[in-house]
DNA sequence: AACCAACGGTTCAAATAATGAACCAACTAT
DNA sequence: ATAGTTGGTTCATTATTTGAACCGTTGGTT
């Protein structure tokens, strides 16, 4: 592993639940030497990718990432276009809509939009880590990902988030085969109890899935009518999003081996 | 210079005007060996900080920066709070409001908000590089920055963006001394002809300026009335923004003149 | 169609930068 | 005091980065 990769991987330990990390803790988390972590973090701080809260205290992500994100949006307006789609989705379904993207071997929620229509809503956190096997979004991605990627994901321990989470690799493979046929992924209580989600993949320039658009409703409200409406809206929005960010949907729907 | 710093500095060559850069061009820009750039970019691509448009083509910023930015916002809601302030500012002044932050020795526009009140507006680009000596925002930052920082900025060649740009270091020092007294920076046509801007600094946890809030209007519309209104709103909003992002204004707080 | 230049990508000996155990000084709770 | 933290530093050893030269392609000119 190169030095740059190691340094950047340090940034991966920050999350909503752990927004600030001290030097020793970061060394422990990464398994690297404290001196190494110190030097790397110093460089990251110099470059604005990290900053220290008070002097000589915990590290957190720095302001430079905001500038880069603004630049990335200027080049590939994924987030701004996605927000348009989320508005449409939450508007037409009356439920929570969200978009997530694949980051290496993880799936991250990126943005969400609530609908004011109902008093109860499925709540989301941006930048939350989603599981591939437990969420509709994750399944949508897996269904169109390269076999090697699927193998890698399913080789890891599969957490049972709820009593209804499917954790048997072969059962999951069967489900994603079905999803590949319809282009629509579904999860009922697989990640959060009482949440019924529908999701469709979004594709990048190489026709690989880069993420997913999803609609999430309380189980009781996801009637066949709503599901049909959401499915139609999701397909349309995802196609739009793929196209407007310079992506391509895979031409022939790949078939299972 | 460490390897990590070099790799991250490569990301600095991307801008709105140059959103995609080829391998050779990047090597030329950075003065580094092509093989070096190739390996570094490969690592950056692996980590999601960069991506290649088509296979074997130009590089651009990657999706990982979006995730980090979302995380940074969760920890320090600078951008989201700033957007609230920008709405207020553009609403109450009827002009363009924008926020910028210091990145190393550069000042970058981060977000902006237009007002629909007038047919002509001062236009902005997010992630644009601003000059310290030519903009109200830059002067606001300089006025409260450490002397060493001011020296470093003024030691560089000072570009005359317009005929009205002040480029004499001693004249600029006099101006920022005055700004320090009032807490309000002003620039008339110093960056763009026919633009009159007002700006106030925003402070970080160490009472150092991290950026600025500004209002920009066409010269003809910036009447004393509007300037007074904008100044009051800017001071209030900047104080709010500083406080809500965990910052502190320096103790000898300049009072209204 | 032959040519040339520029492109992205690759190789390998030589040179340089990263590494990590041990060590500070400061702080906290026992 | 003590013992166990913390962030930060040192320096000989080691492993990684480096860069000139080299591919195979591509795209434009002659």
CSV table of N, CA and C in Angstrom, one decimal, chain A residues 72-175:
chain,number,residue,atom,x,y,z
A,72,UNK,N,-16.0,19.6,-7.7
A,72,UNK,CA,-16.5,18.4,-8.2
A,72,UNK,C,-18.0,18.6,-8.7
A,73,UNK,N,-18.7,19.4,-8.0
A,73,UNK,CA,-20.1,19.6,-8.4
A,73,UNK,C,-20.1,20.5,-9.7
A,74,UNK,N,-19.2,21.4,-9.8
A,74,UNK,CA,-19.1,22.2,-11.0
A,74,UNK,C,-18.8,21.3,-12.2
A,75,UNK,N,-18.0,20.3,-12.0
A,75,UNK,CA,-17.6,19.4,-13.2
A,75,UNK,C,-18.7,18.3,-13.4
A,76,UNK,N,-19.1,17.7,-12.3
A,76,UNK,CA,-20.1,16.7,-12.4
A,76,UNK,C,-21.2,17.0,-11.4
A,77,UNK,N,-22.3,17.6,-11.9
A,77,UNK,CA,-23.3,18.1,-10.9
A,77,UNK,C,-24.2,17.0,-10.3
A,78,UNK,N,-23.5,15.9,-9.8
A,78,UNK,CA,-24.3,14.8,-9.3
A,78,UNK,C,-25.2,15.2,-8.2
A,79,UNK,N,-24.6,15.9,-7.2
A,79,UNK,CA,-25.4,16.2,-6.0
A,79,UNK,C,-26.5,17.2,-6.3
A,80,UNK,N,-26.2,18.2,-7.1
A,80,UNK,CA,-27.3,19.2,-7.4
A,80,UNK,C,-28.4,18.6,-8.3
A,81,UNK,N,-28.0,17.8,-9.2
A,81,UNK,CA,-29.0,17.1,-10.0
A,81,UNK,C,-29.8,16.1,-9.2
A,82,UNK,N,-29.1,15.4,-8.3
A,82,UNK,CA,-29.7,14.4,-7.5
A,82,UNK,C,-30.7,15.1,-6.6
A,83,UNK,N,-30.4,16.3,-6.1
A,83,UNK,CA,-31.4,17.0,-5.2
A,83,UNK,C,-32.6,17.3,-6.0
A,84,UNK,N,-32.5,17.7,-7.2
A,84,UNK,CA,-33.7,17.9,-8.0
A,84,UNK,C,-34.6,16.7,-8.0
A,85,UNK,N,-33.9,15.5,-8.3
A,85,UNK,CA,-34.6,14.3,-8.4
A,85,UNK,C,-35.3,13.9,-7.0
A,86,UNK,N,-34.6,14.2,-5.9
A,86,UNK,CA,-35.1,13.9,-4.6
A,86,UNK,C,-36.3,14.7,-4.4
A,87,UNK,N,-36.3,16.0,-4.8
A,87,UNK,CA,-37.5,16.8,-4.6
A,87,UNK,C,-38.7,16.2,-5.4
A,88,UNK,N,-38.4,15.8,-6.6
A,88,UNK,CA,-39.5,15.2,-7.4
A,88,UNK,C,-40.0,13.9,-6.8
A,89,UNK,N,-39.1,13.1,-6.3
A,89,UNK,CA,-39.5,11.8,-5.7
A,89,UNK,C,-40.3,12.0,-4.5
A,90,UNK,N,-39.8,12.8,-3.6
A,90,UNK,CA,-40.5,13.0,-2.3
A,90,UNK,C,-41.9,13.7,-2.5
A,91,UNK,N,-41.9,14.5,-3.5
A,91,UNK,CA,-43.1,15.2,-3.9
A,91,UNK,C,-44.2,14.3,-4.4
A,92,UNK,N,-43.7,13.4,-5.4
A,92,UNK,CA,-44.7,12.6,-6.0
A,92,UNK,C,-45.1,11.4,-5.2
A,93,UNK,N,-44.3,11.0,-4.3
A,93,UNK,CA,-44.6,9.8,-3.4
A,93,UNK,C,-45.1,10.2,-2.1
A,94,UNK,N,-44.7,11.4,-1.6
A,94,UNK,CA,-45.1,11.8,-0.3
A,94,UNK,C,-44.3,11.1,0.8
A,95,UNK,N,-43.1,10.5,0.4
A,95,UNK,CA,-42.3,9.8,1.3
A,95,UNK,C,-40.8,10.3,1.2
A,96,UNK,N,-40.0,9.8,2.1
A,96,UNK,CA,-38.6,10.2,2.1
A,96,UNK,C,-37.8,9.6,0.9
A,97,UNK,N,-37.1,10.4,0.2
A,97,UNK,CA,-36.3,10.0,-0.9
A,97,UNK,C,-34.8,10.2,-0.5
A,98,UNK,N,-33.9,9.3,-1.0
A,98,UNK,CA,-32.5,9.6,-0.7
A,98,UNK,C,-31.6,9.0,-1.8
A,99,UNK,N,-30.4,9.5,-1.9
A,99,UNK,CA,-29.5,9.1,-2.9
A,99,UNK,C,-28.2,8.7,-2.2
A,100,UNK,N,-27.6,7.6,-2.7
A,100,UNK,CA,-26.4,7.1,-2.0
A,100,UNK,C,-25.3,6.7,-3.1
A,101,UNK,N,-24.1,6.8,-2.8
A,101,UNK,CA,-23.0,6.4,-3.8
A,101,UNK,C,-22.0,5.4,-3.2
A,102,UNK,N,-21.5,4.7,-4.1
A,102,UNK,CA,-20.5,3.7,-3.8
A,102,UNK,C,-19.1,4.3,-3.6
A,103,UNK,N,-18.5,4.0,-2.5
A,103,UNK,CA,-17.2,4.6,-2.2
A,103,UNK,C,-16.3,3.3,-1.9
A,104,UNK,N,-15.5,2.9,-2.8
A,104,UNK,CA,-14.8,1.7,-2.6
A,104,UNK,C,-15.7,0.5,-2.4
A,105,UNK,N,-15.6,-0.1,-1.2
A,105,UNK,CA,-16.5,-1.2,-1.0
A,105,UNK,C,-17.6,-0.8,0.0
A,106,UNK,N,-17.8,0.5,0.2
A,106,UNK,CA,-18.9,0.9,1.1
A,106,UNK,C,-19.9,1.7,0.3
A,107,UNK,N,-21.1,1.8,0.9
A,107,UNK,CA,-22.2,2.5,0.3
A,107,UNK,C,-22.6,3.6,1.3
A,108,UNK,N,-22.5,4.9,0.8
A,108,UNK,CA,-22.8,6.0,1.7
A,108,UNK,C,-24.0,6.8,1.2
A,109,UNK,N,-24.9,7.1,2.2
A,109,UNK,CA,-25.9,8.0,2.0
A,109,UNK,C,-25.3,9.4,1.7
A,110,UNK,N,-25.9,10.1,0.7
A,110,UNK,CA,-25.3,11.4,0.3
A,110,UNK,C,-26.2,12.6,0.6
A,111,UNK,N,-27.5,12.4,0.3
A,111,UNK,CA,-28.4,13.5,0.5
A,111,UNK,C,-29.8,12.8,0.6
A,112,UNK,N,-30.7,13.6,1.2
A,112,UNK,CA,-32.1,13.1,1.3
A,112,UNK,C,-33.1,14.2,1.3
A,113,UNK,N,-34.3,13.8,1.1
A,113,UNK,CA,-35.4,14.8,1.1
A,113,UNK,C,-36.6,14.2,1.7
A,114,UNK,N,-37.1,14.9,2.7
A,114,UNK,CA,-38.4,14.5,3.4
A,114,UNK,C,-39.6,15.0,2.6
A,115,UNK,N,-40.7,14.4,2.9
A,115,UNK,CA,-42.0,15.0,2.4
A,115,UNK,C,-42.8,15.4,3.6
A,116,UNK,N,-43.4,16.6,3.5
A,116,UNK,CA,-44.2,17.1,4.6
A,116,UNK,C,-45.6,16.4,4.7
A,117,UNK,N,-45.9,15.5,3.7
A,117,UNK,CA,-47.2,15.0,3.6
A,117,UNK,C,-47.7,14.2,4.9
A,118,UNK,N,-46.8,13.4,5.5
A,118,UNK,CA,-47.2,12.6,6.6
A,118,UNK,C,-46.5,13.0,7.9
A,119,UNK,N,-47.2,12.8,9.0
A,119,UNK,CA,-46.6,13.1,10.3
A,119,UNK,C,-45.4,12.2,10.6
A,120,UNK,N,-45.5,10.9,10.2
A,120,UNK,CA,-44.4,10.0,10.5
A,120,UNK,C,-43.6,9.9,9.2
A,121,UNK,N,-42.3,9.9,9.3
A,121,UNK,CA,-41.4,9.8,8.1
A,121,UNK,C,-40.2,8.9,8.4
A,122,UNK,N,-39.7,8.3,7.4
A,122,UNK,CA,-38.4,7.6,7.5
A,122,UNK,C,-37.3,8.6,7.6
A,123,UNK,N,-36.6,8.6,8.7
A,123,UNK,CA,-35.5,9.6,8.9
A,123,UNK,C,-34.2,9.1,8.3
A,124,UNK,N,-33.4,10.1,7.9
A,124,UNK,CA,-32.1,9.7,7.3
A,124,UNK,C,-31.0,10.6,7.9
A,125,UNK,N,-29.8,10.2,7.8
A,125,UNK,CA,-28.6,11.0,8.1
A,125,UNK,C,-27.7,11.0,6.8
A,126,UNK,N,-27.3,12.2,6.4
A,126,UNK,CA,-26.4,12.2,5.3
A,126,UNK,C,-25.0,11.7,5.7
A,127,UNK,N,-24.3,11.1,4.8
A,127,UNK,CA,-23.0,10.5,5.0
A,127,UNK,C,-23.0,9.3,5.9
A,128,UNK,N,-24.2,8.7,6.1
A,128,UNK,CA,-24.3,7.5,6.9
A,128,UNK,C,-23.8,6.3,6.0
A,129,UNK,N,-23.3,5.3,6.6
A,129,UNK,CA,-22.8,4.1,5.9
A,129,UNK,C,-24.0,3.2,5.8
A,130,UNK,N,-24.3,2.8,4.6
A,130,UNK,CA,-25.4,1.8,4.4
A,130,UNK,C,-24.8,0.4,4.1
A,131,UNK,N,-25.6,-0.6,4.4
A,131,UNK,CA,-25.0,-2.0,4.0
A,131,UNK,C,-25.6,-2.4,2.6
A,132,UNK,N,-24.8,-3.1,1.9
A,132,UNK,CA,-25.2,-3.6,0.6
A,132,UNK,C,-26.3,-4.6,0.7
A,133,UNK,N,-26.1,-5.5,1.6
A,133,UNK,CA,-27.1,-6.6,1.7
A,133,UNK,C,-28.4,-6.3,2.4
A,134,UNK,N,-28.4,-5.2,3.2
A,134,UNK,CA,-29.6,-5.0,4.0
A,134,UNK,C,-30.5,-3.9,3.4
A,135,UNK,N,-30.0,-3.1,2.4
A,135,UNK,CA,-30.8,-2.0,1.9
A,135,UNK,C,-31.2,-2.2,0.5
A,136,UNK,N,-32.3,-1.6,0.1
A,136,UNK,CA,-32.7,-1.6,-1.3
A,136,UNK,C,-31.6,-1.0,-2.2
A,137,UNK,N,-31.1,0.1,-1.7
A,137,UNK,CA,-30.1,0.8,-2.5
A,137,UNK,C,-28.9,-0.1,-2.7
A,138,UNK,N,-28.4,-0.8,-1.7
A,138,UNK,CA,-27.3,-1.6,-1.8
A,138,UNK,C,-27.5,-2.8,-2.7
A,139,UNK,N,-28.7,-3.4,-2.7
A,139,UNK,CA,-29.1,-4.5,-3.5
A,139,UNK,C,-29.1,-4.0,-5.0
A,140,UNK,N,-29.6,-2.8,-5.2
A,140,UNK,CA,-29.7,-2.2,-6.5
A,140,UNK,C,-28.3,-2.1,-7.2
A,141,UNK,N,-27.4,-1.7,-6.3
A,141,UNK,CA,-26.0,-1.6,-6.8
A,141,UNK,C,-25.4,-2.9,-7.1
A,142,UNK,N,-25.6,-3.8,-6.2
A,142,UNK,CA,-25.0,-5.2,-6.3
A,142,UNK,C,-25.5,-5.9,-7.6
A,143,UNK,N,-26.8,-5.6,-7.9
A,143,UNK,CA,-27.4,-6.3,-9.0
A,143,UNK,C,-26.7,-6.0,-10.3
A,144,UNK,N,-26.1,-4.8,-10.4
A,144,UNK,CA,-25.5,-4.4,-11.7
A,144,UNK,C,-24.0,-4.2,-11.6
A,145,UNK,N,-23.4,-4.6,-10.4
A,145,UNK,CA,-22.0,-4.5,-10.2
A,145,UNK,C,-21.3,-5.7,-10.8
A,146,UNK,N,-20.0,-5.6,-11.0
A,146,UNK,CA,-19.1,-6.7,-11.5
A,146,UNK,C,-19.2,-7.8,-10.5
A,147,UNK,N,-19.1,-9.0,-11.0
A,147,UNK,CA,-19.2,-10.2,-10.2
A,147,UNK,C,-18.1,-10.2,-9.0
A,148,UNK,N,-16.9,-9.7,-9.4
A,148,UNK,CA,-15.8,-9.6,-8.4
A,148,UNK,C,-16.2,-8.7,-7.2
A,149,UNK,N,-16.9,-7.7,-7.5
A,149,UNK,CA,-17.4,-6.7,-6.5
A,149,UNK,C,-18.4,-7.4,-5.6
A,150,UNK,N,-19.3,-8.1,-6.2
A,150,UNK,CA,-20.4,-8.8,-5.4
A,150,UNK,C,-19.7,-9.9,-4.5
A,151,UNK,N,-18.7,-10.6,-5.1
A,151,UNK,CA,-18.0,-11.6,-4.3
A,151,UNK,C,-17.4,-11.0,-3.1
A,152,UNK,N,-16.7,-9.9,-3.4
A,152,UNK,CA,-16.0,-9.2,-2.3
A,152,UNK,C,-16.9,-8.8,-1.2
A,153,UNK,N,-18.1,-8.2,-1.6
A,153,UNK,CA,-19.1,-7.7,-0.6
A,153,UNK,C,-19.7,-8.9,0.2
A,154,UNK,N,-20.0,-10.0,-0.5
A,154,UNK,CA,-20.7,-11.1,0.2
A,154,UNK,C,-19.7,-12.0,1.0
A,155,UNK,N,-18.4,-11.8,0.7
A,155,UNK,CA,-17.4,-12.6,1.4
A,155,UNK,C,-17.2,-12.0,2.8
A,156,UNK,N,-17.6,-10.8,3.0
A,156,UNK,CA,-17.4,-10.2,4.3
A,156,UNK,C,-18.5,-10.6,5.2
A,157,UNK,N,-18.4,-10.5,6.6
A,157,UNK,CA,-19.4,-10.9,7.5
A,157,UNK,C,-20.7,-10.0,7.2
A,158,UNK,N,-21.8,-10.6,7.1
A,158,UNK,CA,-23.0,-9.9,6.8
A,158,UNK,C,-23.9,-9.7,8.0
A,159,UNK,N,-23.9,-8.4,8.5
A,159,UNK,CA,-24.6,-8.0,9.7
A,159,UNK,C,-26.1,-8.2,9.6
A,160,UNK,N,-26.7,-8.7,10.6
A,160,UNK,CA,-28.2,-8.7,10.6
A,160,UNK,C,-28.7,-7.5,11.3
A,161,UNK,N,-29.1,-6.5,10.6
A,161,UNK,CA,-29.5,-5.2,11.2
A,161,UNK,C,-30.8,-5.4,12.0
A,162,UNK,N,-31.6,-6.2,11.4
A,162,UNK,CA,-32.9,-6.5,12.1
A,162,UNK,C,-33.2,-8.0,12.0
A,163,UNK,N,-34.3,-8.4,12.6
A,163,UNK,CA,-34.7,-9.8,12.5
A,163,UNK,C,-34.9,-10.2,11.1
A,164,UNK,N,-35.3,-9.3,10.2
A,164,UNK,CA,-35.7,-9.6,8.9
A,164,UNK,C,-34.5,-9.5,7.8
A,165,UNK,N,-33.3,-9.1,8.3
A,165,UNK,CA,-32.2,-9.0,7.4
A,165,UNK,C,-31.8,-10.3,6.8
A,166,UNK,N,-31.7,-10.4,5.5
A,166,UNK,CA,-31.2,-11.6,4.8
A,166,UNK,C,-29.7,-11.6,4.9
A,167,UNK,N,-29.1,-12.6,5.4
A,167,UNK,CA,-27.7,-12.6,5.5
A,167,UNK,C,-27.0,-13.9,4.8
A,168,UNK,N,-27.9,-14.7,4.2
A,168,UNK,CA,-27.3,-15.9,3.5
A,168,UNK,C,-26.9,-15.5,2.1
A,169,UNK,N,-25.5,-15.6,1.9
A,169,UNK,CA,-25.0,-15.1,0.6
A,169,UNK,C,-25.8,-15.7,-0.6
A,170,UNK,N,-26.1,-17.0,-0.6
A,170,UNK,CA,-26.8,-17.5,-1.8
A,170,UNK,C,-28.2,-17.0,-1.9
A,171,UNK,N,-28.9,-16.7,-0.8
A,171,UNK,CA,-30.2,-16.1,-0.9
A,171,UNK,C,-30.1,-14.7,-1.5
A,172,UNK,N,-29.0,-14.0,-1.1
A,172,UNK,CA,-28.8,-12.6,-1.6
A,172,UNK,C,-28.5,-12.6,-3.1
A,173,UNK,N,-27.7,-13.6,-3.5
A,173,UNK,CA,-27.4,-13.7,-4.9
A,173,UNK,C,-28.7,-14.0,-5.8
A,174,UNK,N,-29.6,-14.8,-5.2
A,174,UNK,CA,-30.9,-15.0,-5.9
A,174,UNK,C,-31.7,-13.7,-6.0
A,175,UNK,N,-31.7,-13.0,-4.9
A,175,UNK,CA,-32.4,-11.7,-4.9
A,175,UNK,C,-31.9,-10.7,-6.0
